Amino acid sequence: MSDYSEKFEKMRKAGKLAAQTLDMLTENIKEGISTANIDKLGYEFIRDNGGHSAPLYYRGFKKSLCTSLNHVVCHGVPSDDRILEEGDALNVDVTAILDDHYGDTSRMFCIGKTSVKLNNLINITHESLMRAIRILKPGVRLGDIGYEIQSYVEKEGFSVVRDFCGHGIGTKFHEAPNILHYGNKNTGMELYPGMTFTIEPMINAGKFGTKTLNDGWTAVTKDKSLSAQFEHTVGITENGYEIFTESAKGYVKPPYL
Ligand code: MF3
Ligand code: CO
Ligand code: CO
């Protein structure tokens, strides 16, 4: 038994709870629901399953998950006033703490009909995450992860957000190293067995620039273009990787049902 097997067992449980929360939300997110309502459902589900929501009171954040709509890149704050409507594209980002370990994952949701462009943005964002995950094994370097995402996304005509990144995760929400979603092959730290981190590319239909609104949280695209994101928490094994936050229901990307 490797010395990280106990850690991985806990990461598996925390990741599973975060993914199950998104699975539950998948069945509830529809036109007419407010983002505050989504937050409440997530809060209750995590609590009822023995965990805690990591975002709540994290650095002054006052909600239990992030709801990022349309041109919001990340860290959108759930609100009673924002009711989902036809054409909306929503990222819900859930982080659950279970037995002192963190599971962090996000998915996109579409309300009603979607444009070809939005569909394309969502598919490419998801594929960029999966391409990065598929190369993971000991000895692969952090720059290889960034390169995998950036080269694919830019070839498709979209841009990679620079202002936010993935992160080490374990018994802390955010820890070293930063996982950049852009970069050069054969650069940066080498992955090693037992390492646990997130990959969470934020991909814009327009330019990569972002700005943060006056609430201190909501990050939006500067050019108001659409932005999409998916996130998984992963672990490096002896010869590959494990995804801790996969859906047990096969809810991978929209359309889900
Ligand atoms: N879940 C986000 C991430 O992927 C962080 C959210 S921090 C919050 O790292 F405070 F905004 F919730
Ligand atoms: Co994260
Ligand atoms: Co997250």
Coordinates of C-alpha atoms and ligand atoms in Angstrom, one line a residue:
M1 CA 0.0 0.0 0.0
S2 CA 1.3 3.4 -0.9
D3 CA 1.4 6.0 1.8
Y4 CA -1.1 8.2 0.0
S5 CA -3.9 5.5 -0.1
E6 CA -5.6 6.9 3.0
K7 CA -5.5 10.4 1.6
F8 CA -6.9 9.2 -1.7
E9 CA -9.7 7.3 0.1
K10 CA -10.8 10.6 1.7
M11 CA -10.4 12.6 -1.5
R12 CA -12.6 10.0 -3.2
K13 CA -15.3 10.5 -0.6
A14 CA -15.1 14.3 -0.7
G15 CA -15.0 14.4 -4.5
K16 CA -17.9 12.0 -4.7
L17 CA -20.0 14.3 -2.5
A18 CA -19.2 17.3 -4.6
A19 CA -20.1 15.4 -7.8
Q20 CA -23.3 14.1 -6.2
T21 CA -24.3 17.7 -5.3
L22 CA -23.9 18.7 -9.0
D23 CA -25.9 15.6 -10.0
M24 CA -28.7 16.6 -7.7
L25 CA -28.5 20.2 -9.0
T26 CA -28.6 18.9 -12.6
E27 CA -32.1 17.6 -11.9
N28 CA -33.2 20.9 -10.4
I29 CA -31.7 23.6 -12.6
K30 CA -34.3 24.9 -15.0
E31 CA -35.9 28.1 -16.2
G32 CA -37.4 30.1 -13.3
I33 CA -35.1 28.9 -10.5
S34 CA -33.0 31.6 -8.8
T35 CA -29.3 31.2 -8.3
A36 CA -29.9 31.7 -4.6
N37 CA -32.3 28.7 -4.7
I38 CA -29.5 26.6 -6.4
D39 CA -27.2 27.7 -3.6
K40 CA -29.7 26.7 -0.9
L41 CA -30.2 23.2 -2.5
G42 CA -26.5 22.7 -2.6
Y43 CA -26.0 23.9 1.0
E44 CA -28.7 21.5 2.3
F45 CA -27.5 18.5 0.2
I46 CA -23.9 18.8 1.4
R47 CA -25.0 19.3 5.0
D48 CA -27.5 16.4 4.9
N49 CA -24.7 14.1 3.6
G50 CA -22.4 14.9 6.5
G51 CA -20.2 17.6 4.8
H52 CA -19.7 21.3 4.7
S53 CA -19.7 23.8 1.8
A54 CA -16.1 25.2 1.6
P55 CA -17.0 28.6 0.0
L56 CA -19.3 29.6 2.8
Y57 CA -17.4 32.3 4.8
Y58 CA -14.3 31.6 2.8
R59 CA -12.5 34.9 2.6
G60 CA -15.8 36.7 3.3
F61 CA -17.8 34.8 0.6
K62 CA -21.4 34.6 1.8
K63 CA -22.8 31.7 -0.2
S64 CA -22.2 28.0 -0.4
L65 CA -21.3 27.7 -4.1
C66 CA -20.5 29.8 -7.1
T67 CA -23.0 30.5 -9.9
S68 CA -21.4 32.1 -12.9
L69 CA -23.7 33.1 -15.8
N70 CA -22.9 33.9 -19.4
H71 CA -20.0 36.5 -19.4
V72 CA -19.2 35.7 -15.8
V73 CA -15.9 33.9 -15.8
C74 CA -16.0 32.6 -12.2
H75 CA -16.9 33.4 -8.5
G76 CA -20.5 34.5 -9.4
V77 CA -22.4 35.1 -6.2
P78 CA -25.9 33.4 -5.9
S79 CA -28.7 35.9 -5.7
D80 CA -32.5 35.9 -5.2
D81 CA -32.7 38.5 -7.9
R82 CA -31.2 36.4 -10.6
I83 CA -33.7 34.0 -12.1
L84 CA -32.6 31.6 -14.8
E85 CA -34.0 32.3 -18.2
E86 CA -34.0 30.8 -21.7
G87 CA -30.6 31.1 -23.3
D88 CA -28.6 31.4 -20.1
A89 CA -25.4 29.5 -19.7
L90 CA -24.5 28.8 -16.1
N91 CA -21.4 27.3 -14.4
V92 CA -22.1 25.9 -10.9
D93 CA -18.9 25.3 -8.9
V94 CA -19.3 23.1 -5.8
T95 CA -16.6 22.5 -3.2
A96 CA -17.5 20.0 -0.4
I97 CA -15.5 19.3 2.8
L98 CA -15.9 15.8 4.1
D99 CA -13.7 14.3 6.8
D100 CA -11.3 17.4 6.5
H101 CA -10.7 16.8 2.8
Y102 CA -11.9 18.9 -0.1
G103 CA -13.7 18.0 -3.4
D104 CA -13.9 20.8 -5.9
T105 CA -15.8 20.5 -9.2
S106 CA -17.9 22.5 -11.6
R107 CA -20.0 22.0 -14.7
M108 CA -21.9 24.0 -17.2
F109 CA -25.7 24.1 -17.5
C110 CA -27.8 25.5 -20.4
I111 CA -31.3 26.8 -20.1
G112 CA -33.5 26.1 -23.1
K113 CA -32.1 26.4 -26.6
T114 CA -28.4 27.2 -27.0
S115 CA -26.7 28.9 -29.9
V116 CA -24.2 27.0 -32.0
K117 CA -21.4 29.2 -30.6
L118 CA -22.3 28.5 -27.0
N119 CA -22.5 24.8 -27.7
N120 CA -19.1 24.9 -29.3
L121 CA -17.6 26.9 -26.4
I122 CA -18.9 24.4 -23.9
N123 CA -17.8 21.4 -25.8
I124 CA -14.3 22.8 -26.4
T125 CA -14.0 23.8 -22.7
H126 CA -14.9 20.4 -21.6
E127 CA -12.6 18.7 -24.1
S128 CA -9.7 20.9 -23.0
L129 CA -10.1 19.7 -19.4
M130 CA -10.3 16.1 -20.5
R131 CA -7.3 16.4 -22.8
A132 CA -5.3 17.8 -19.9
I133 CA -6.4 15.0 -17.6
R134 CA -5.7 12.2 -20.1
I135 CA -1.9 13.1 -20.1
L136 CA -1.5 13.0 -16.3
K137 CA 1.1 10.7 -14.9
P138 CA 4.3 11.0 -12.8
G139 CA 7.0 12.9 -14.6
V140 CA 4.6 15.0 -16.8
R141 CA 5.2 18.6 -16.0
L142 CA 2.9 21.4 -15.1
G143 CA 3.7 23.3 -18.3
D144 CA 2.5 20.2 -20.3
I145 CA -0.9 20.6 -18.7
G146 CA -1.1 24.3 -19.7
Y147 CA 0.2 23.5 -23.1
E148 CA -2.4 20.8 -23.7
I149 CA -5.3 23.2 -22.9
Q150 CA -4.0 26.3 -24.5
S151 CA -2.9 24.7 -27.8
Y152 CA -6.2 23.0 -28.3
V153 CA -8.4 26.0 -27.2
E154 CA -6.6 28.6 -29.3
K155 CA -6.6 26.3 -32.4
E156 CA -10.4 26.4 -32.0
G157 CA -10.4 30.2 -31.9
F158 CA -11.1 30.7 -28.2
S159 CA -9.0 32.1 -25.4
V160 CA -7.7 30.8 -22.1
V161 CA -8.2 33.0 -19.0
R162 CA -4.9 33.9 -17.3
D163 CA -6.2 35.6 -14.1
F164 CA -7.4 32.4 -12.4
C165 CA -6.0 28.9 -12.2
G166 CA -6.3 25.4 -10.8
H167 CA -4.7 24.6 -7.5
G168 CA -3.4 22.0 -5.2
I169 CA -6.1 20.7 -2.9
G170 CA -6.3 18.2 -0.1
T171 CA -6.9 19.1 3.5
K172 CA -6.9 22.8 2.3
F173 CA -9.1 24.4 -0.3
H174 CA -6.3 26.1 -2.2
E175 CA -2.6 25.1 -1.8
A176 CA 0.5 24.9 -3.9
P177 CA 1.1 24.4 -6.8
N178 CA -0.9 26.8 -9.0
I179 CA -2.1 24.8 -12.1
L180 CA -2.0 27.3 -15.0
H181 CA -4.2 26.5 -18.0
Y182 CA -1.7 27.9 -20.5
G183 CA 2.0 27.2 -20.8
N184 CA 4.9 25.5 -22.6
K185 CA 5.8 21.9 -22.8
N186 CA 8.6 20.5 -20.7
T187 CA 8.5 23.4 -18.2
G188 CA 7.5 23.6 -14.6
M189 CA 7.4 21.1 -11.7
E190 CA 7.1 17.3 -12.4
L191 CA 4.0 15.5 -11.2
Y192 CA 4.5 12.8 -8.6
P193 CA 2.4 10.0 -7.2
G194 CA 0.1 11.1 -4.4
M195 CA -0.3 14.7 -5.7
T196 CA -3.8 16.0 -5.7
F197 CA -5.0 19.2 -7.5
T198 CA -7.7 20.7 -9.6
I199 CA -7.8 21.5 -13.3
E200 CA -10.5 24.1 -14.1
P201 CA -10.0 25.9 -17.4
M202 CA -12.0 29.1 -17.9
I203 CA -12.4 29.6 -21.7
N204 CA -13.7 32.8 -23.3
A205 CA -15.3 33.2 -26.7
G206 CA -13.5 36.5 -27.0
K207 CA -10.3 37.8 -25.5
F208 CA -8.9 36.4 -22.3
G209 CA -9.0 39.6 -20.2
T210 CA -11.1 39.7 -17.0
K211 CA -12.2 42.2 -14.4
T212 CA -13.7 41.8 -11.0
L213 CA -17.0 43.6 -10.2
N214 CA -17.5 45.9 -7.2
D215 CA -18.8 43.0 -5.0
G216 CA -15.2 41.9 -4.9
W217 CA -16.0 38.4 -6.2
T218 CA -17.8 38.3 -9.6
A219 CA -15.1 38.0 -12.4
V220 CA -16.4 38.9 -15.9
T221 CA -14.8 39.0 -19.3
K222 CA -13.6 42.5 -20.1
D223 CA -15.1 42.3 -23.6
K224 CA -18.4 40.9 -22.3
S225 CA -17.9 37.7 -24.4
L226 CA -19.2 34.4 -23.1
S227 CA -17.1 32.3 -20.8
A228 CA -17.3 28.6 -19.9
Q229 CA -15.6 26.4 -17.3
F230 CA -15.5 22.8 -16.1
E231 CA -13.5 21.6 -13.1
H232 CA -12.3 18.2 -11.7
T233 CA -10.3 17.3 -8.7
V234 CA -7.7 14.7 -9.6
G235 CA -4.9 12.6 -8.0
I236 CA -1.7 11.3 -9.5
T237 CA -1.2 7.6 -9.2
E238 CA 1.9 5.4 -9.8
N239 CA 1.3 5.3 -13.6
G240 CA -1.6 7.6 -14.3
Y241 CA -4.4 9.5 -12.6
E242 CA -7.7 9.2 -10.8
I243 CA -10.6 11.7 -11.2
F244 CA -12.2 12.1 -7.7
T245 CA -15.2 14.2 -9.0
E246 CA -16.7 12.2 -11.8
S247 CA -20.5 12.0 -12.0
A248 CA -21.9 8.6 -11.0
K249 CA -24.9 9.3 -13.1
G250 CA -23.0 10.1 -16.3
Y251 CA -23.8 13.8 -16.2
V252 CA -20.7 14.9 -18.1
K253 CA -21.8 18.0 -20.1
P254 CA -25.0 19.5 -21.4
P255 CA -27.5 18.3 -22.5
Y256 CA -27.8 16.0 -19.5
L257 CA -31.2 14.6 -19.6
Ligands
MF3_1 N1 -14.4 26.7 -6.2 C1 -13.6 27.7 -6.6 C2 -12.3 27.1 -7.2 O1 -12.5 26.3 -8.0 C3 -13.2 28.7 -5.5 C4 -14.4 29.4 -5.1 S1 -13.9 30.5 -3.8 C5 -15.3 31.2 -3.4 O2 -11.2 27.2 -6.7 F1 -15.1 31.8 -2.3 F2 -15.6 32.1 -4.3 F3 -16.3 30.4 -3.3
CO2 CO -10.9 24.9 -7.7
CO3 CO -14.2 25.1 -7.9

